[in-house]
Coordinates of C-alpha atoms in Angstrom, one line a residue:
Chain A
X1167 CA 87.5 141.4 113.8
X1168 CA 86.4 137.6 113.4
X1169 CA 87.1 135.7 116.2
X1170 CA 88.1 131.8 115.7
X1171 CA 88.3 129.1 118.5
X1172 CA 91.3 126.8 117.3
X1173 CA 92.7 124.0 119.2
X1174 CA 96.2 124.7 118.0
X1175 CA 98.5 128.0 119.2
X1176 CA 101.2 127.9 116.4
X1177 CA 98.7 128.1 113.4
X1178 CA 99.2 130.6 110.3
X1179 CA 96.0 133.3 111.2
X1180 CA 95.2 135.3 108.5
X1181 CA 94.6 138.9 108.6
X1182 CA 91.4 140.2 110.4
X1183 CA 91.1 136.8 112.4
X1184 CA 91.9 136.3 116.3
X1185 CA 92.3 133.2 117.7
X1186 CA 91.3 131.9 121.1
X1187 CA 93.2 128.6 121.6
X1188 CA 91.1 125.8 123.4
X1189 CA 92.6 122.2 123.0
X1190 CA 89.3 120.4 124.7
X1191 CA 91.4 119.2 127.6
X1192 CA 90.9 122.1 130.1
X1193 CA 88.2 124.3 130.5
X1194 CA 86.9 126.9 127.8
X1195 CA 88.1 130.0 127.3
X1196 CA 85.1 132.6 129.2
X1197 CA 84.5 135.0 126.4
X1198 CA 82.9 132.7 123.8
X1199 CA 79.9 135.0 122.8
X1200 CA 81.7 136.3 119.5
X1201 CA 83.2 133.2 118.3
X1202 CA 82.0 132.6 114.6
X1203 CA 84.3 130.1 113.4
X1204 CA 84.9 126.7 115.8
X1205 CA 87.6 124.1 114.9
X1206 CA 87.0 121.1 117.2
X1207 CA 89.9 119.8 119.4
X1208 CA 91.2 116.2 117.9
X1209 CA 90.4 113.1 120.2
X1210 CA 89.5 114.7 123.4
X1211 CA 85.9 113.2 124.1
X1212 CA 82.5 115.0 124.1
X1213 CA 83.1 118.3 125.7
X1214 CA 84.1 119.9 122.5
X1215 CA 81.1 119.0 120.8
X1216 CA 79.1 119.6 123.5
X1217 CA 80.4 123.6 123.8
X1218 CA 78.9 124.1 120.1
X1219 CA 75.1 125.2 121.9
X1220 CA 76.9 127.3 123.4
X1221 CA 78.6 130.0 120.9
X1222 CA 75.6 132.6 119.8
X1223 CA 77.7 133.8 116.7
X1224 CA 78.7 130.8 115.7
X1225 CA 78.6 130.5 111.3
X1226 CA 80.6 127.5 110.9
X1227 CA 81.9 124.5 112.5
X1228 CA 85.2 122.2 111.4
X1229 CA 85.6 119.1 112.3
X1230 CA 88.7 116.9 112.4
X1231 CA 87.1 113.7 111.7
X1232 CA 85.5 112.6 108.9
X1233 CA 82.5 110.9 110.8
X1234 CA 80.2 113.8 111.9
X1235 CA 77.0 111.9 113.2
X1236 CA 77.7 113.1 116.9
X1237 CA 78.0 116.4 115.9
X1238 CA 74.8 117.1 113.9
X1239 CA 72.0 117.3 116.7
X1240 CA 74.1 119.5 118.5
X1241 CA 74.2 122.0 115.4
X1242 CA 72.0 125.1 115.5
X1243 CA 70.2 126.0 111.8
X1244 CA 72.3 127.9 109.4
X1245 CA 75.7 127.2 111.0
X1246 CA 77.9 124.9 108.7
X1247 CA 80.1 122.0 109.0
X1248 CA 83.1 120.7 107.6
X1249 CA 84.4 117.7 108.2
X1250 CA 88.2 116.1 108.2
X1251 CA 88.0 113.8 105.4
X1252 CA 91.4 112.5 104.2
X1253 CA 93.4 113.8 107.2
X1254 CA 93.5 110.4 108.2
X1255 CA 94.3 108.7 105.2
X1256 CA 97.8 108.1 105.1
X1257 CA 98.0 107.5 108.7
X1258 CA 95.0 104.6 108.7
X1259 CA 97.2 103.3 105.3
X1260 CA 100.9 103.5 107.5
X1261 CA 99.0 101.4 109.5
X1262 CA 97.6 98.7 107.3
X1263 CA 101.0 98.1 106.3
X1264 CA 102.3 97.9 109.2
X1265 CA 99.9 95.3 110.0
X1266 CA 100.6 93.3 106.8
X1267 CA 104.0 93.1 106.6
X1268 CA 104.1 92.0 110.4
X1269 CA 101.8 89.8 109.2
X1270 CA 104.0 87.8 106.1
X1271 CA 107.1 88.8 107.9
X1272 CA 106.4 87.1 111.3
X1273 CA 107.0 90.1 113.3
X1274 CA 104.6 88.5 116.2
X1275 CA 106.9 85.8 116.7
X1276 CA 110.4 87.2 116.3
X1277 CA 109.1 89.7 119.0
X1278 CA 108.1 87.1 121.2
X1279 CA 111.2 84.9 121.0
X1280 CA 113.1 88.6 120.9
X1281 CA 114.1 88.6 124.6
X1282 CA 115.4 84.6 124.6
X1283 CA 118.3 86.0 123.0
X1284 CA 117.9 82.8 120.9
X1285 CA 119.4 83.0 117.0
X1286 CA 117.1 81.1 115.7
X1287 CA 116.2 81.5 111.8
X1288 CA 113.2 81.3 110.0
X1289 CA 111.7 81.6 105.8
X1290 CA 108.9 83.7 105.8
X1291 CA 105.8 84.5 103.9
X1292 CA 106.2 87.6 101.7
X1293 CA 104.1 90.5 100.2
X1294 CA 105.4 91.0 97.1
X1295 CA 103.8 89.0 94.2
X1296 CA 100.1 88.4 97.2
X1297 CA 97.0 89.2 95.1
X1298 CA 95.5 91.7 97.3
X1299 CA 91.9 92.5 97.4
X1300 CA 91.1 96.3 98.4
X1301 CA 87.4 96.4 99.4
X1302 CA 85.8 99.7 99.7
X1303 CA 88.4 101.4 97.4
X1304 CA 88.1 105.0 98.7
X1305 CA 90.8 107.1 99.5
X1306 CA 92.3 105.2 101.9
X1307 CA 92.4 102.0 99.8
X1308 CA 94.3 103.8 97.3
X1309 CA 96.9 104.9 99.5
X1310 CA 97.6 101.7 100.5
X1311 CA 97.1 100.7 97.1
X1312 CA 100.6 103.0 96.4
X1313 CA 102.3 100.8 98.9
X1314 CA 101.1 97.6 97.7
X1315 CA 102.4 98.7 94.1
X1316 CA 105.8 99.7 95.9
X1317 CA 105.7 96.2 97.3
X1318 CA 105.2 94.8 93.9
X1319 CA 102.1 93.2 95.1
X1320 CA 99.4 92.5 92.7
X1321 CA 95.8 94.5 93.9
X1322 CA 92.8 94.0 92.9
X1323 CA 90.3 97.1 93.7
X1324 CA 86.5 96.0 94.9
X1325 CA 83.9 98.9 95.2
X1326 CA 80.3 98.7 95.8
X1327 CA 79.6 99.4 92.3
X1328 CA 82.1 98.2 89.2
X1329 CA 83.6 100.7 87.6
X1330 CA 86.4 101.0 85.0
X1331 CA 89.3 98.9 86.6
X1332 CA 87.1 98.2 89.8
X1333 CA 84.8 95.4 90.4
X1334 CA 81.2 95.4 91.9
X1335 CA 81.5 93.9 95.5
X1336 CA 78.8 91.1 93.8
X1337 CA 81.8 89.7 92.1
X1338 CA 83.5 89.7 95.8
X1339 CA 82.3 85.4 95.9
X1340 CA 84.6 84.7 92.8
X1341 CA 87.5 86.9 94.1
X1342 CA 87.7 85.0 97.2
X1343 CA 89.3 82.1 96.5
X1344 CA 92.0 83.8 94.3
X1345 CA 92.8 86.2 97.1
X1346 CA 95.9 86.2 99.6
X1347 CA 94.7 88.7 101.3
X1348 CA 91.2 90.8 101.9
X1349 CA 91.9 94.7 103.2
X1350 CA 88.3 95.8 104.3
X1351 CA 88.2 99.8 104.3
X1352 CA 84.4 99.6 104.1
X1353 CA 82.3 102.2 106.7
X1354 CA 79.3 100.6 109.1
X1355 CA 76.2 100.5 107.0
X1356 CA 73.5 98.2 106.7
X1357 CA 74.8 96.9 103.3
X1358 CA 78.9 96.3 104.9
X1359 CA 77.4 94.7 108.2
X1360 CA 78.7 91.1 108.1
X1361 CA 79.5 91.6 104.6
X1362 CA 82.5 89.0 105.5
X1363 CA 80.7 86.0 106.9
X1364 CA 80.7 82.3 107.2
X1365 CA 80.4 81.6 104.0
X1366 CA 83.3 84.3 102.3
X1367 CA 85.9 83.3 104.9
X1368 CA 85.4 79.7 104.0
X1369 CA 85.7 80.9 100.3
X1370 CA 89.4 81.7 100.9
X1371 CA 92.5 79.7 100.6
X1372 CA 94.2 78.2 102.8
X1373 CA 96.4 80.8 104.8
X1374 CA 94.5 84.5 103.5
X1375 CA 95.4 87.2 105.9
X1376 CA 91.8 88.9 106.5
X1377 CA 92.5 92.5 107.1
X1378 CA 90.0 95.3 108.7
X1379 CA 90.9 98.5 109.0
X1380 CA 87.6 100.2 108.1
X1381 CA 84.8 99.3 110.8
X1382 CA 84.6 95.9 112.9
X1383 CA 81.3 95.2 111.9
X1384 CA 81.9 94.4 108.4
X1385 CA 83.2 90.9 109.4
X1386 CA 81.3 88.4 111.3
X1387 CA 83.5 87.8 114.4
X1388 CA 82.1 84.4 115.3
X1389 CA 82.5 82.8 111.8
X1390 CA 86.0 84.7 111.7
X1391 CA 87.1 83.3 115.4
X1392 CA 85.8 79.8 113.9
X1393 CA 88.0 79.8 110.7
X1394 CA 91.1 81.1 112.6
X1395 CA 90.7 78.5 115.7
X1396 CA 90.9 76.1 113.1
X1397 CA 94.4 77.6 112.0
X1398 CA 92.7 78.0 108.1
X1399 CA 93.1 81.8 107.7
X1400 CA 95.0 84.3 109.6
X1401 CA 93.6 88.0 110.6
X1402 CA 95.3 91.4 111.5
X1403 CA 92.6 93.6 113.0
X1404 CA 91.9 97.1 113.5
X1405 CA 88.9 97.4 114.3
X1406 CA 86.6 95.2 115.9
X1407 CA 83.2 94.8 116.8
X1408 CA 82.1 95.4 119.1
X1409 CA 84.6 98.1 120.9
X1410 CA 85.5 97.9 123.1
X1411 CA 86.3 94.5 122.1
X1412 CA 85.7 91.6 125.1
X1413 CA 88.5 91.0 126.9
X1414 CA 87.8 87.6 127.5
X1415 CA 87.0 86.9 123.8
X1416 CA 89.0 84.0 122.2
X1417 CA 90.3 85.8 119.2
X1418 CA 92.4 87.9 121.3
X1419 CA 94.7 85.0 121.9
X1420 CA 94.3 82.9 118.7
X1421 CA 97.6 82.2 116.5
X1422 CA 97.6 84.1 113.2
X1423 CA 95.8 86.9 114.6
X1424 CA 97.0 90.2 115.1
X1425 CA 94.8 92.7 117.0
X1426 CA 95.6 96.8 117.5
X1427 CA 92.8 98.9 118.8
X1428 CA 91.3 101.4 116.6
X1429 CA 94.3 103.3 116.0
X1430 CA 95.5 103.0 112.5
X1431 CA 94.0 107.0 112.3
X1432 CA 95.8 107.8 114.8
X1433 CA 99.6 108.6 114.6
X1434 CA 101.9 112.0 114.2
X1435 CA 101.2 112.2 110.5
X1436 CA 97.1 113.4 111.2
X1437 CA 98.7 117.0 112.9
X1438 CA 100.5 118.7 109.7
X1439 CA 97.9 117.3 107.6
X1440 CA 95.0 118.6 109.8
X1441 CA 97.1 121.8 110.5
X1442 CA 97.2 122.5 107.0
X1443 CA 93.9 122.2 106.2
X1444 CA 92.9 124.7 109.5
X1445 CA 95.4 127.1 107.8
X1446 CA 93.6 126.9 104.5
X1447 CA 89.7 127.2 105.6
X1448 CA 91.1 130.0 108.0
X1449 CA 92.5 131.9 104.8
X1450 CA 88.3 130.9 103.0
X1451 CA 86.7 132.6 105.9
X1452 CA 88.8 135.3 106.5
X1453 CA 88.2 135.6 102.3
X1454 CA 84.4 134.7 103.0
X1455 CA 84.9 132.3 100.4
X1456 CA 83.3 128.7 101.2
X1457 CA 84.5 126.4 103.5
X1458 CA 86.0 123.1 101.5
X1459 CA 84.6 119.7 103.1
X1460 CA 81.4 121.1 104.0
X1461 CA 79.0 118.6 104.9
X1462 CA 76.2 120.6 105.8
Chain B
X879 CA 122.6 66.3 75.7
X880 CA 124.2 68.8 78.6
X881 CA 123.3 67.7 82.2
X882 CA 122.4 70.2 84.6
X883 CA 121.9 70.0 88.8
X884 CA 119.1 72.0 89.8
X885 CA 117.7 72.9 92.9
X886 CA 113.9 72.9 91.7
X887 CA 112.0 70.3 89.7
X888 CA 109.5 72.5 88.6
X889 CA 111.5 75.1 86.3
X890 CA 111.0 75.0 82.2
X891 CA 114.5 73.4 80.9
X892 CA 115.6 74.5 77.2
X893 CA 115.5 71.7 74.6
X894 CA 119.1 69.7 74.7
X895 CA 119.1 69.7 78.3
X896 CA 118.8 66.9 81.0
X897 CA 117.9 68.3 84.3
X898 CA 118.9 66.3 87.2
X899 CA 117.3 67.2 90.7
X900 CA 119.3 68.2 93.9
X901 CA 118.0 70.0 96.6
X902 CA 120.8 70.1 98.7
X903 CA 118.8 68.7 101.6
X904 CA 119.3 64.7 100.7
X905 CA 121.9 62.6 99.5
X906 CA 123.0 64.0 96.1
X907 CA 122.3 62.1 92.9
X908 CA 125.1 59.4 91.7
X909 CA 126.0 59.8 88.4
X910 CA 127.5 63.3 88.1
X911 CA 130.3 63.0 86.0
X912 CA 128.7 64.9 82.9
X913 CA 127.1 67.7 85.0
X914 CA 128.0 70.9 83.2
X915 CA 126.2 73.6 85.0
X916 CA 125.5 73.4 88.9
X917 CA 122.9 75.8 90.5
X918 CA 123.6 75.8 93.9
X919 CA 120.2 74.8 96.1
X920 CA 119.8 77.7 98.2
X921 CA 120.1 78.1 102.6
X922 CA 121.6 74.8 102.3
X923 CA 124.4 74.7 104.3
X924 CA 128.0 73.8 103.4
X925 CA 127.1 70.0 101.6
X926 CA 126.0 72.1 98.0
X927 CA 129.6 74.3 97.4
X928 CA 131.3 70.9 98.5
X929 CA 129.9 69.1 96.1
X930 CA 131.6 71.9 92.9
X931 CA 134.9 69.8 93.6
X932 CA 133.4 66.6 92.5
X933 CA 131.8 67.5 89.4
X934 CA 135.2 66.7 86.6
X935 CA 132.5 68.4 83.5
X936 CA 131.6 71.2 85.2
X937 CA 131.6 74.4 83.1
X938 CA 129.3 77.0 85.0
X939 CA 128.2 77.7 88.7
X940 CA 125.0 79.6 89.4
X941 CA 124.7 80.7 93.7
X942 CA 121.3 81.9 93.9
X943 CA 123.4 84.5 96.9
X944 CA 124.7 88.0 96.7
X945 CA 128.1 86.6 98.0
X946 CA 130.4 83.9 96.9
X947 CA 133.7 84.0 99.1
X948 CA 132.6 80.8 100.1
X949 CA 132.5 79.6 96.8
X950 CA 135.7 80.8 95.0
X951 CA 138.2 78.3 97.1
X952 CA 136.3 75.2 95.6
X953 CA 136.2 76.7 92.2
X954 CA 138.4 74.7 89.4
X955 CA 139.5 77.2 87.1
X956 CA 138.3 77.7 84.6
X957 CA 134.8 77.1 85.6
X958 CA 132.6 80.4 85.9
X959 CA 130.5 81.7 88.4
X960 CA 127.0 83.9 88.6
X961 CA 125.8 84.8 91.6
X962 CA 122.2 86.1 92.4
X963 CA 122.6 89.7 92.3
X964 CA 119.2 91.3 93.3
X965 CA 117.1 88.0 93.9
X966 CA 116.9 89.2 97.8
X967 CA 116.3 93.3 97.1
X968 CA 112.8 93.0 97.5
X969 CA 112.7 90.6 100.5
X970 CA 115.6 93.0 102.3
X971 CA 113.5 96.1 101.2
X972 CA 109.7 94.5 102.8
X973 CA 111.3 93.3 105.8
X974 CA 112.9 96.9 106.1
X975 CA 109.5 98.7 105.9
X976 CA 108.2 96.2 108.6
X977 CA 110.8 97.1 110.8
X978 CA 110.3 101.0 110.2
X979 CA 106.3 100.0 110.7
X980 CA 106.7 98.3 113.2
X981 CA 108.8 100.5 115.3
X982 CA 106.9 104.1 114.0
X983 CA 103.8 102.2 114.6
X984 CA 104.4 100.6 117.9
X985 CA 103.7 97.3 117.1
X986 CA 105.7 95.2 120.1
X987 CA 104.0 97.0 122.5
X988 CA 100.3 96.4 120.9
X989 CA 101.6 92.6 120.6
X990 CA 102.9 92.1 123.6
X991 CA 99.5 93.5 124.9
X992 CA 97.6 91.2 122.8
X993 CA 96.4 88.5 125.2
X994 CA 95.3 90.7 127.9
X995 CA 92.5 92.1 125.8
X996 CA 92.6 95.4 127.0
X997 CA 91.4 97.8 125.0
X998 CA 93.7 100.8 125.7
X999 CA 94.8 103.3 122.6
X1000 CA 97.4 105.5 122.0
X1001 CA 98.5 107.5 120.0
X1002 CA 102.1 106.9 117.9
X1003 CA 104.4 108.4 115.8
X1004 CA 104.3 108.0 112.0
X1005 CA 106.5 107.2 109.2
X1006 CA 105.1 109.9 107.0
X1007 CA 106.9 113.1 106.9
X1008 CA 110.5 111.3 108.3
X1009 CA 113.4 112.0 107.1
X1010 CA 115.1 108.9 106.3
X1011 CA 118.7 108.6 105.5
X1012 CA 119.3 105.9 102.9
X1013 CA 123.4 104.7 103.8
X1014 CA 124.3 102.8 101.1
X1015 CA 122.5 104.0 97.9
X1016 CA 122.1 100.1 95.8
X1017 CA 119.3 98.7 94.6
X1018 CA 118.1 97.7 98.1
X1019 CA 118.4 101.1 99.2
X1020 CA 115.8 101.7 95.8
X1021 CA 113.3 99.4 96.4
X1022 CA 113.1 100.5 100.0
X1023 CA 113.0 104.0 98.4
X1024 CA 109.9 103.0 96.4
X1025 CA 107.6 102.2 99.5
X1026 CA 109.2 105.0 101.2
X1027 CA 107.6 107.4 98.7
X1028 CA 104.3 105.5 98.7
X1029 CA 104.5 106.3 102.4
X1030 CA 104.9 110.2 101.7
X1031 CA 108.2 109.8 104.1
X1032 CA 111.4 112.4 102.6
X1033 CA 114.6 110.0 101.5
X1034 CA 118.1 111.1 101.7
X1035 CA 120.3 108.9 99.9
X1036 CA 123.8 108.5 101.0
X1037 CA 127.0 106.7 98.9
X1038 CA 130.1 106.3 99.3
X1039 CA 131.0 109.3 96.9
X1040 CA 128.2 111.7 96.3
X1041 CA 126.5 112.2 92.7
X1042 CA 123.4 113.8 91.3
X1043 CA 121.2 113.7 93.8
X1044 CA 123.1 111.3 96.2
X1045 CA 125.2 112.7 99.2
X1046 CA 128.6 111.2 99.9
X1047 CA 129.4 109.3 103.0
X1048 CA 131.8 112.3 103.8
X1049 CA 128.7 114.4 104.7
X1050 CA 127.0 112.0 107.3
X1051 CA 127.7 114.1 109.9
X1052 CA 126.2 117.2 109.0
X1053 CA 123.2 115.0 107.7
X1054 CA 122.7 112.7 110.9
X1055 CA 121.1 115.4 113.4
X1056 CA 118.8 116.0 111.1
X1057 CA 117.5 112.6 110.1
X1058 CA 114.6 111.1 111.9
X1059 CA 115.4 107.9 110.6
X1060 CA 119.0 105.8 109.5
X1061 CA 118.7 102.8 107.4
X1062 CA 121.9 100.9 106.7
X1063 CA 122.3 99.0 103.6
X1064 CA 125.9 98.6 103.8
X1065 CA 128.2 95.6 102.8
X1066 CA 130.9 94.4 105.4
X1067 CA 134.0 96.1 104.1
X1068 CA 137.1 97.9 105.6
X1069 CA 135.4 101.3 104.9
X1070 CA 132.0 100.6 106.5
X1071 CA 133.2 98.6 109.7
X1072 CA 132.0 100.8 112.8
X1073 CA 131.1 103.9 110.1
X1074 CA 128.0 104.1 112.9
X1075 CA 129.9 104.7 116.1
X1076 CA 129.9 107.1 119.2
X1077 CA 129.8 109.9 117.5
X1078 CA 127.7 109.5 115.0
X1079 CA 124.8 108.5 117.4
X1080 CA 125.6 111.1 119.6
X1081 CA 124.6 113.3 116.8
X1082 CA 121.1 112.0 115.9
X1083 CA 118.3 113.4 116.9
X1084 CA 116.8 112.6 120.6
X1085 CA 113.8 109.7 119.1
X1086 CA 115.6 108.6 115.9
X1087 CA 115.5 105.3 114.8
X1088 CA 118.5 103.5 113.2
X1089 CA 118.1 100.7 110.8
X1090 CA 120.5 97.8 110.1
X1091 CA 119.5 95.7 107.1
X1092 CA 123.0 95.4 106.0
X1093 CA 126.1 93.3 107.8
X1094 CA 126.2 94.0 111.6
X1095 CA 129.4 95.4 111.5
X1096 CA 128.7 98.8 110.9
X1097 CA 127.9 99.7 113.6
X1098 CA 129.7 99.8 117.2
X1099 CA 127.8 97.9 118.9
X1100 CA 128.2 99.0 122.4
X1101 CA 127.7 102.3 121.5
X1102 CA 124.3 101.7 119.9
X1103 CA 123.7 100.3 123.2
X1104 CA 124.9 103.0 125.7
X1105 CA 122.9 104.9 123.4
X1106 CA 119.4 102.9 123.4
X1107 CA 120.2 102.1 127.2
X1108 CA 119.7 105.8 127.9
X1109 CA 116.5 106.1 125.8
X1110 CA 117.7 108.5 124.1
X1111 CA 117.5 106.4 120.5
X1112 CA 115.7 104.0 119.1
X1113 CA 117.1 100.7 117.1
X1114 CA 115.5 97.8 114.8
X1115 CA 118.0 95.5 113.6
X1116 CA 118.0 92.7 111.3
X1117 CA 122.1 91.9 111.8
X1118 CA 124.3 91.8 114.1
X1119 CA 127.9 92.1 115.4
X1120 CA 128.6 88.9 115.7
X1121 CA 126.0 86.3 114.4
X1122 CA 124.7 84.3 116.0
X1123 CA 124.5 87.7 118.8
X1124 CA 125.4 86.3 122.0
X1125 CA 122.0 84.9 123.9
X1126 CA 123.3 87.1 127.4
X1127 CA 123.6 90.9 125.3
X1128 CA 121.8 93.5 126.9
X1129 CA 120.6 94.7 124.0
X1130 CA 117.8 92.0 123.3
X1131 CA 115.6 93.2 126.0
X1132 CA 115.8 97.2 125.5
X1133 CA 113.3 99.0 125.4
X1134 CA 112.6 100.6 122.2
X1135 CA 115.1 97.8 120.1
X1136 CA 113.8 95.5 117.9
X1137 CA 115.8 92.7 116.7
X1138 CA 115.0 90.1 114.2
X1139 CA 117.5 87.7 113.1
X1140 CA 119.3 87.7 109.8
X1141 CA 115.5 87.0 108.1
X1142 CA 114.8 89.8 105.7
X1143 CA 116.3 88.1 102.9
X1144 CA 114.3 84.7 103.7
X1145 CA 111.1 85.1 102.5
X1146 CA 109.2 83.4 99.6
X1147 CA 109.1 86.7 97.2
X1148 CA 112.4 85.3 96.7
X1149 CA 111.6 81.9 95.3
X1150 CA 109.8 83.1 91.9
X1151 CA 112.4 85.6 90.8
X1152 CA 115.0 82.9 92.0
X1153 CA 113.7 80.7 89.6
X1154 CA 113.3 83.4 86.8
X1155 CA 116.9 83.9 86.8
X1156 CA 117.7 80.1 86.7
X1157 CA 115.4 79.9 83.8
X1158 CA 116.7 83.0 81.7
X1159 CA 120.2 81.2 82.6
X1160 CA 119.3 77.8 81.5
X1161 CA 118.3 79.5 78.0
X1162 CA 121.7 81.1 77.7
X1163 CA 123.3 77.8 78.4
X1164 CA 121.7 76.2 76.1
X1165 CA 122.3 78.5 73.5
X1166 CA 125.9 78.9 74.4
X1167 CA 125.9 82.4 75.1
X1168 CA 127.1 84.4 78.4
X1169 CA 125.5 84.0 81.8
X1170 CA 124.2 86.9 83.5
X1171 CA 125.2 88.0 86.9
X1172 CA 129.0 86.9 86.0
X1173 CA 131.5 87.3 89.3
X1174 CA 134.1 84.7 87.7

C-alpha cells in the first residue's frame, strides 16, 4: 500500500493509495518513513520544502507552483518533480483584467470619491477597440488574450522569437508607439531584465497603460516612476521589483498608477484547478504511469 | 442639396449632402430652416431635443440613446425617429466585468491600501467557476456573456419568459440560492420595479454578489441594504434608486458595496461605433431609403 502526503483531505484517492494529510501550517504527520509520493502544501513558506530530506522512500515530488528553483537542492537523486504549471493561469489572467478595466474605467477614482456620496459623472477611457500588446505570449497571455477578444480589443502577440501570427520581441521598438497598452507576462531572466526601460516607455503614446503581471524586474522602475511623475503614461502593477517593494518609494503614490502585490496567482480559482490535477497524477502513480509536468 | 446637423465634424458625408456642425455644447448654428435630418449631440443636456421644435424641414431624428421618452413630446409628426440601439452594449458589458473584477478580486481594498506601501497579500476569491445569473437576457446581457466565458465563469441566463436555453423570470427563486453572482440588466418597467427585494436576497447565497447595470429600480433598496449591512451579501452598483442617490445613504460607505455612478455607458468605445451608425444612416438618407434603429 503506497502511501501519499497530500495537503488536501477531500481529494479523490485511488485504489491502493493512503493519504496522510499535511497542509504545511502545523506540524508533520510522525510516520513519514514510507511516504513515496509528496504533494507540497500551496503558499505556506519553506517548511514544506524543507520536510523533502526527510522522507527515505520518497520517488516523486509535486509541486503546486510552476517555479521550482527552491526546490531542486533540496531534492535527493532519482526522486522526480512535477511542477504546477498552468494552475495559475486563469487566476494571474482574472487578475490582469481586473487591473485593466479599473484601469480605462477609472475604478481608482470612483472608489475614492465612493464614500462622499457625491453624484458626480464622468466619460471614461475604454478597452474595447485598445491595441494591446501581449509580451511573453505563453499560456497566460493567451488567456487573457480570450478576454481581450471578448472585449473586442485588438491584440497584438509579442514572443521572444516571431512565429506565425507572433512577432520577435526585436520588433517590440516599432510596436511601441502603436500600442495602448503593454501586458508584460515575461519570467526574470537575464534577457527580460529591464527589457522595458527609458527608452521603450518614452516610445509610447501619450496615455499607454504599462501592465506587469509577469516579474517586476522586466521594467526599469526608475525610468517607469520618471515617465508616470510626468503624468505621460499610466501603470497597473503586479509585480514589482524589488519585493517587497519600498514603502516609501514614490510610485506608490503617483496618479495613474495602480499597484496590487504579487497576487494575480492567487485567488479561489488555483484550488479546483490544482485539486484536479493532484487527482489525476494520483490515478498515474497509483497506475505507475508517468507523472505529467515532470520537470526533473 | 439636403442639410444635416451633426454632432461630429469628422464623419464621411454621402455626396448631396451639406453637413452643418452642432455639438450641443455652444450656441447652435443660425440658419436652420432647411435642416432635414438632426442627429442629436450626445450627454448634452436638454438644449439638443429643444432645438427638434425649431427645425420647420425636418424629416428624420437620429438620438445616439437607447431611450427617447424625452424626445417623443417635441416630435412634429410626421418626422421619424432612430435611436441608438446597442451603441452602449459594450461600454455597459466592460464596466460590468470591472465591477465583477473588481469586487471578486478585491480591488478597493488593495486601492485604498495603495499609499501606505505595505506590502501585505492575500488571498481572494475568483470569478472563474461562478455561477452568474444573467437577469435580463439582451444584448448587454451577451456581450457580458462573451467575457464571462473568456473568464471560464458558468452563465445562467434569465428572461422574462423562458426559451431554449434561457430560464424565465418565474424561476428566479429556485435559481437565486444557487447563484454566486446576480447581474441585472433590466429596463425600468412596471414588471421589473423591486423584482430584487426581501426575499429574493434572503435567498442568495451567504458571499454572493449582486450586480446592477440596469435602472436602479429593481431593486428594493433598503433591503439590499439590511442585507449588505449584515455582511451577509455583497453589492456593486452602477444605478441607483433614485439618481442622483442621496449624498447621506448608508449604503455608500458599506463594506463590501461598490458604487459607481451611472458611468458604464460613458466611455469612449462608444464614440467609434456611434459614429458608424451615423455614417451607415447618412448613406441611407441620402439614398432615400429607411433608417435603421426606427422607434417612430
Amino acid at each position: 500500500m503506497a502511501r501519499v502526503l497530500l495537503p488536501w483531505s477531500d481529494l479523490a484517492v485511488p485504489a491502493g493509495v493512503t493519504a496522510v494529510h499535511y497542509d504545511g501550517k502545523t506540524a508533520p504527520p510522525r510516520e513519514l518513513d514510507d511516504i513515496e509520493f509528496y504533494v507540497l502544501p500551496y503558499d505556506s513558506g519553506s517548511a514544506p520544502r524543507e520536510l523533502i530530506p526527510h522522507l527515505p522512500a520518497l520517488k516523486a515530488v509535486q509541486t503546486l507552483n510552476a517555479g521550482y528553483d527552491d526546490i531542486l537542492p533540496l531534492l535527493p537523486e532519482g526522486v522526480t518533480l512535477a511542477n504546477g504549471r498552468g494552475l495559475h493561469d486563469l487566476s494571474v489572467a482574472e487578475h490582469t483584467l481586473a487591473l485593466i478595466l479599473a484601469a480605462q474605467r477609472d475604478m481608482p477614482r470612483w472608489f475614492r470619491q465612493q464614500p462622499s456620496g457625491s453624484w458626480s459623472r464622468e466619460h471614461t477611457r475604454s478597452l474595447a477597440d485598445c491595441r494591446v500588446l501581449l509580451v511573453g505570449y505563453g499560456s497566460i497571455a493567451k488567456a487573457i488574450e480570450r478576454y481581450l477578444h471578448a472585449g473586442e480589443a485588438v491584440t497584438v502577440p509579442v514572443a521572444s522569437k516571431a512565429r506565425d501570427g507572433v512577432h520577435g520581441i526585436d520588433e517590440l521598438p516599432s510596436l511601441l508607439p502603436d500600442a495602448d497598452i503593454v501586458v508584460l507576462v515575461l519570467p526574470d531572466t537575464p534577457r527580460t531584465r529591464g527589457i522595458i526601460g527609458e527608452q521603450e516607455l518614452a516610445a509610447l503614446p501619450d496615455g499607454a497603460l504599462v501592465v506587469n503581471v509577469g516579474r517586476g524586474s522586466a521594467i526599469d522602475v526608475d525610468a517607469l516612476t520618471a515617465e508616470v511623475s510626468k503624468g505621460r503614461i499610466r501603470a497597473a502593477l503586479d509585480v514589482l521589483n524589488p519585493e517587497p517593494f519600498p514603502a516609501d518609494h514614490p510610485l506608490w503614490t503617483q496618479d495613474g498608477v495602480i499597484i496590487t502585490r504579487h497576487v494575480a496567482g492567487g485567488s479561489d480559482s488555483f484550488y479546483p484547478r490544482a485539486k484536479r490535477l493532484v487527482e489525476q497524477q494520483l490515478a498515474r502513480f497509483a497506475q505507475g504511469e508517468p507523472l505529467a509536468n515532470l520537470v526533473r
